[in-house]
Tab-separated table of C-alpha atoms in Angstrom:
chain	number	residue	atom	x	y	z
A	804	UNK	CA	0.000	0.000	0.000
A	805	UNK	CA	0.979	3.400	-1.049
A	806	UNK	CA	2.161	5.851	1.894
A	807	UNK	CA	-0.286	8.485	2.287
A	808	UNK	CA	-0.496	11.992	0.679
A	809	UNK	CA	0.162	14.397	3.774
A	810	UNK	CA	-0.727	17.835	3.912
A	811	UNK	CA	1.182	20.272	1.563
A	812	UNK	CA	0.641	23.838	1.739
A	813	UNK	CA	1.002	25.499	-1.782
A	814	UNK	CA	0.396	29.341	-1.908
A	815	UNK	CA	2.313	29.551	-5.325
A	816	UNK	CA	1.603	27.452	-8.511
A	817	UNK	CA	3.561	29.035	-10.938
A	818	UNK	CA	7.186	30.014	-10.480
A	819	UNK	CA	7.376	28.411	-7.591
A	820	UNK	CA	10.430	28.782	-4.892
A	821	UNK	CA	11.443	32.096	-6.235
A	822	UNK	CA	10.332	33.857	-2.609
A	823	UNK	CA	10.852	30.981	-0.857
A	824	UNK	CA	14.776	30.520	-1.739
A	825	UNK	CA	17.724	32.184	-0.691
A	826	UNK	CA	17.937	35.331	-3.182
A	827	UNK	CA	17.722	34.821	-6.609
A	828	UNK	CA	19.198	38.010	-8.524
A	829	UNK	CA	21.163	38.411	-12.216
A	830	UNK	CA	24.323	37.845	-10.076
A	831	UNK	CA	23.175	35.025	-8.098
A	832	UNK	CA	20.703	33.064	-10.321
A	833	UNK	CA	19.107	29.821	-8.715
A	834	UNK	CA	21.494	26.843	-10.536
A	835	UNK	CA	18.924	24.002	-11.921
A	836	UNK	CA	20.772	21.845	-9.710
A	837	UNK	CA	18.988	23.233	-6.708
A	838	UNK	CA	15.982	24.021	-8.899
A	839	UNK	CA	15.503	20.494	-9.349
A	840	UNK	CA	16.348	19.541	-4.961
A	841	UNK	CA	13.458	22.134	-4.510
A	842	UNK	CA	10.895	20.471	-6.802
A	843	UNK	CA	11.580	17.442	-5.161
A	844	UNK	CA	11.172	18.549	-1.688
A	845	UNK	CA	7.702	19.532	-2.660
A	846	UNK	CA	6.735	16.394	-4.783
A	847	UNK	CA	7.791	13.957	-1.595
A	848	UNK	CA	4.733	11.546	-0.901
A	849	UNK	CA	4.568	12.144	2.674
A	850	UNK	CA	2.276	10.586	5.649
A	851	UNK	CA	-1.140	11.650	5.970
A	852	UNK	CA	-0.445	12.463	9.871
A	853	UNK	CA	2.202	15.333	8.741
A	854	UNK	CA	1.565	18.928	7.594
A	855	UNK	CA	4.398	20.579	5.788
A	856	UNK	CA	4.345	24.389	4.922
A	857	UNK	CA	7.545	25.876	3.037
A	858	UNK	CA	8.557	28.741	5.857
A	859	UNK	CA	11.393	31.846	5.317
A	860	UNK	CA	15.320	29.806	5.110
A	861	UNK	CA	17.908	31.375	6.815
A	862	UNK	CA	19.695	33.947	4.622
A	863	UNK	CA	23.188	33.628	5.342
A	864	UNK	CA	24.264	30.031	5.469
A	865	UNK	CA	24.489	29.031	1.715
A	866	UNK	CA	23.924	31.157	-1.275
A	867	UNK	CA	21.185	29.190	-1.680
A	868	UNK	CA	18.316	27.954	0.626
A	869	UNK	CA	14.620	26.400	1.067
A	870	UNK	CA	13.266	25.459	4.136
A	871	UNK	CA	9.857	23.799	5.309
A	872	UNK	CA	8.627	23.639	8.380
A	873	UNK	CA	6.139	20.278	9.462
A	874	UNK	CA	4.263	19.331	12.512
A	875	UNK	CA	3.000	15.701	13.655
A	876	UNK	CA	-0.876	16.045	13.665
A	877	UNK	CA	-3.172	14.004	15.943
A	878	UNK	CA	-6.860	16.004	15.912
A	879	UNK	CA	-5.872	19.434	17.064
A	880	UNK	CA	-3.097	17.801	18.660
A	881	UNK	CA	0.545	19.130	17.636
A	882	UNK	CA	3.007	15.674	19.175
A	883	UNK	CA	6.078	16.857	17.544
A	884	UNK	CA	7.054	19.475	15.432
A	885	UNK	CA	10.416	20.801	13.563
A	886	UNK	CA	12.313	22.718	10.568
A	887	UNK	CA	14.129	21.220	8.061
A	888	UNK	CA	16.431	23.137	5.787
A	889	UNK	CA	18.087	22.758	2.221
A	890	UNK	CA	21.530	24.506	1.608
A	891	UNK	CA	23.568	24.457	-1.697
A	892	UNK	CA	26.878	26.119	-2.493
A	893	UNK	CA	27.613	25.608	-6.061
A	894	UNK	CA	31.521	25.594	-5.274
A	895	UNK	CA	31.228	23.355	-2.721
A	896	UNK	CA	31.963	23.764	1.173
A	897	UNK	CA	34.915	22.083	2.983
A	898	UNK	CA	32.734	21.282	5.946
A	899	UNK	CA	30.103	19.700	4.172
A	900	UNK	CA	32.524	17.625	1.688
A	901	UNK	CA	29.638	18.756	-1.194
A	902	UNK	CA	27.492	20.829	-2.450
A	903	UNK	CA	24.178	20.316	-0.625
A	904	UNK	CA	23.677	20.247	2.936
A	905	UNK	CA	20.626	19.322	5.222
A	906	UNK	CA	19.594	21.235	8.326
A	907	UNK	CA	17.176	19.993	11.139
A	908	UNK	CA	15.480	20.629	13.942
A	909	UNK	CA	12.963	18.533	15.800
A	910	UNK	CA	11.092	18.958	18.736
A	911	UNK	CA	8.636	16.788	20.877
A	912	UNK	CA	7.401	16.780	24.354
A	913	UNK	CA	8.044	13.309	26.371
A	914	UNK	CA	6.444	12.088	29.228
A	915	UNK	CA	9.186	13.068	32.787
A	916	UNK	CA	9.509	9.063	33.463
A	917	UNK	CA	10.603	8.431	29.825
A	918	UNK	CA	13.119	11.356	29.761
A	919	UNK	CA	15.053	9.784	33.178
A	920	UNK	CA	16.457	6.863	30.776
A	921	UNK	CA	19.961	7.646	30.274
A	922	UNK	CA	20.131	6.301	26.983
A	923	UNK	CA	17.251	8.241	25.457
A	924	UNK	CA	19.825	10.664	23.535
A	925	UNK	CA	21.538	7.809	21.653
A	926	UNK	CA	18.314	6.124	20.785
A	927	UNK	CA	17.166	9.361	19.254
A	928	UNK	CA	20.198	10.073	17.361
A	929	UNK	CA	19.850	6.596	16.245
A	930	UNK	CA	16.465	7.116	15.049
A	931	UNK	CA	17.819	10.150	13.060
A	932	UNK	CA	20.410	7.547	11.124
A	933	UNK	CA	18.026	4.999	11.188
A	934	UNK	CA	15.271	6.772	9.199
A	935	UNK	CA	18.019	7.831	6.489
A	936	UNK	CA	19.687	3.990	6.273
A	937	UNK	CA	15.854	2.471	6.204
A	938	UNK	CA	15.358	4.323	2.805
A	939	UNK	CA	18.525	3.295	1.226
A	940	UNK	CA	19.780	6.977	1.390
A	941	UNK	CA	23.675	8.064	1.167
A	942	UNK	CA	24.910	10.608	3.640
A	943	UNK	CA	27.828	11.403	5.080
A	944	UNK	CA	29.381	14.000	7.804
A	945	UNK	CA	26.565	13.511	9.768
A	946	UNK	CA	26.686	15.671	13.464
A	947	UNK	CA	23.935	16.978	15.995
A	948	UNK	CA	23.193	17.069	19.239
A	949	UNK	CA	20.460	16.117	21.687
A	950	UNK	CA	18.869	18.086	24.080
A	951	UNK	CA	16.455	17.423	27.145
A	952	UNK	CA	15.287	20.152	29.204
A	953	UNK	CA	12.694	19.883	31.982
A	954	UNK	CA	10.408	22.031	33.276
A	955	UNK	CA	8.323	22.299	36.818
A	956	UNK	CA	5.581	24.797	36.998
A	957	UNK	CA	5.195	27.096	40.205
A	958	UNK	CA	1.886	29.601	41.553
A	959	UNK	CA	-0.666	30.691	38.596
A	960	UNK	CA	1.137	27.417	36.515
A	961	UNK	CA	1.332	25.163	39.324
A	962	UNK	CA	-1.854	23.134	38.152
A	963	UNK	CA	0.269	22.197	34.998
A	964	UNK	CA	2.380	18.869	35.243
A	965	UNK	CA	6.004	18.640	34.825
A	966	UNK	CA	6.740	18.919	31.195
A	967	UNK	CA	9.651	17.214	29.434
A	968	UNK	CA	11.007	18.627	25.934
A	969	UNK	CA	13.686	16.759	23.618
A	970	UNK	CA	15.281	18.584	21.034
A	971	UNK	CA	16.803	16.665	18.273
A	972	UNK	CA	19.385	19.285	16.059
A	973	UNK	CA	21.450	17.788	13.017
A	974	UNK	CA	23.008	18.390	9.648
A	975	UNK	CA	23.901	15.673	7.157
A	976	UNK	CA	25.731	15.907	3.410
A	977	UNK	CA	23.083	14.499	1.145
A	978	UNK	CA	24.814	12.174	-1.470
A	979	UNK	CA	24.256	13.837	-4.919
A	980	UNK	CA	22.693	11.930	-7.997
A	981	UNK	CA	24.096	11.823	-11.617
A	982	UNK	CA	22.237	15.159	-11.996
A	983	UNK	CA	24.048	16.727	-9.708
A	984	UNK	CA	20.964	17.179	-7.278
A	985	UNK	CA	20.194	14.862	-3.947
A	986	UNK	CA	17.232	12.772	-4.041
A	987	UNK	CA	15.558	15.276	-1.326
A	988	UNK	CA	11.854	13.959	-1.427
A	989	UNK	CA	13.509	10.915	-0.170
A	990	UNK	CA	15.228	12.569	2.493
A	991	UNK	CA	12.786	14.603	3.348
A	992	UNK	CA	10.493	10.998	4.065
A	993	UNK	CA	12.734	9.968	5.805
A	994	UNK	CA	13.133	13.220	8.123
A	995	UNK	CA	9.187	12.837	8.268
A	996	UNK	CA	9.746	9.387	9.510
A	997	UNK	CA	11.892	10.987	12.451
A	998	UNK	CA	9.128	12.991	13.138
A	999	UNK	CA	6.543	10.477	13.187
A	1000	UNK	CA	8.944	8.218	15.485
A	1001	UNK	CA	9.369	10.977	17.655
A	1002	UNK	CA	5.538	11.642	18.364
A	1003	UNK	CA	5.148	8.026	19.457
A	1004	UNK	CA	3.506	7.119	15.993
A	1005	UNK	CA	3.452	3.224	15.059
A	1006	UNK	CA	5.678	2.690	11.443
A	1007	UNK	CA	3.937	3.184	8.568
A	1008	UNK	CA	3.180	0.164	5.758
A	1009	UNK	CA	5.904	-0.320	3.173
A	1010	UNK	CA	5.190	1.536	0.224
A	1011	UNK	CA	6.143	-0.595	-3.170
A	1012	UNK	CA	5.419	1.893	-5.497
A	1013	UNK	CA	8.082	3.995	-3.582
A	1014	UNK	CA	10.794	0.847	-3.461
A	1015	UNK	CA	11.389	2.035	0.638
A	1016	UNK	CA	10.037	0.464	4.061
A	1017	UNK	CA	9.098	3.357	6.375
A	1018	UNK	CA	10.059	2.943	9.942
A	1019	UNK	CA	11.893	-0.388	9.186
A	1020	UNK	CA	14.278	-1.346	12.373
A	1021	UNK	CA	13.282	1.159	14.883
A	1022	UNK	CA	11.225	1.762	17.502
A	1023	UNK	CA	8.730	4.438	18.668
A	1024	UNK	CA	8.241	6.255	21.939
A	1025	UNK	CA	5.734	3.870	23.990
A	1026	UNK	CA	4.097	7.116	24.999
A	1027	UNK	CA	3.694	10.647	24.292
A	1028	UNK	CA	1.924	14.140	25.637
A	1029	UNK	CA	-0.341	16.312	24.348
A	1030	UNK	CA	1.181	19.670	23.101
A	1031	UNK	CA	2.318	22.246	25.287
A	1032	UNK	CA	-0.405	24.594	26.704
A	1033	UNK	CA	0.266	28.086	25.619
């Protein structure tokens, strides 16, 4: 069975990605290379629990960016949410050891007993590689970190219960296909799988049509919180 559609919003049909990108100018024209990265992004066939919205990239870390931003939707319920970026530097970058680079944050609220397990960081980074080696995807200089912070609620908030947050931030090198661009609707799947693992969501069926097994070797929180009250 076919992974579901998710939620896509679109507020441009025709040339799309022009205000959405890094700068595009006579000096600094978009190269089709990241043309073509972009389109994919927004053709990925994505789960029908995720809503993806492209959102304003950063301006300053690549000549060239695109960003989206996706939340984990359960009813009006928000169970994890993050940012995922798309850099490209025609000349190439030292760091990155290519041309294309992949940005990430995700965020999720966890239950106080579930955070207290020591090895809850490495499971989530391994979640992160996990996702990317379950699709067949090439990557390399792969580095993040992990971050829990707790908090306790005093006097008008006391009535809330202790609240938990894990913060998964990484950046991988996307291997690059004979056309010079990454096969980013792939990776981008694949970062939605994170998500989805994150919120406590079961795998999703294998999708044939697709030639990848979603959530294959991994395992999901047990359980999860609502979102955070405001």
């Amino acid at each position: 069975m076919a992974a579901a559609q998710g939620h896509f919003s679109d507020h441009s049909d025709g040339d799309r990605g022009t205000d959405e990108t890094a700068d595009s100018t006579e000096t600094n024209p978009v190269p089709p290379a990241f043309r073509r990265a972009v389109e994919a992004l927004r053709s990925a066939r994505l789960r029908s629990e995720i809503e993806v919205d492209p959102t304003r990239p950063p301006q300053r870390l690549a000549p060239h960016a695109y960003a989206v931003e996706a939340a984990v939707v359960d009813g009006e319920e928000d169970l994890a949410d993050g940012r995922l970026v798309l850099l490209h530097d025609p000349d190439g970058h030292e760091a990155w050891k290519g041309t294309f680079r992949l940005v990430t944050l995700v965020r999720a609220e966890l239950e106080p007993e579930m955070a207290a397990d020591p090895l809850l960081p490495e499971v989530c980074w391994s979640w992160l590689t996990g996702a990317l080696e379950a699709r067949g995807l090439g990557y390399g200089e792969a580095s993040g970190t992990v971050t829990m912070a707790g908090s306790h609620y005093f006097g008008g908030l006391a009535d809330r219960r202790p609240a938990t947050q894990i913060e998964i931030r990484a950046s991988w090198t996307p291997r690059e296909g004979l056309a010079g661009a990454p096969d980013t609707a792939a990776h981008l799947a694949a970062w939605c799988d994170l998500l989805c693992q994150v919120a406590g969501l079961p795998p999703a069926p294998a999708d044939p049509g697709a030639g990848t097994v979603t959530g294959a070797g991994v395992v999901s929180l047990p359980q999860r919180r609502g979102p955070q009250q405001p």
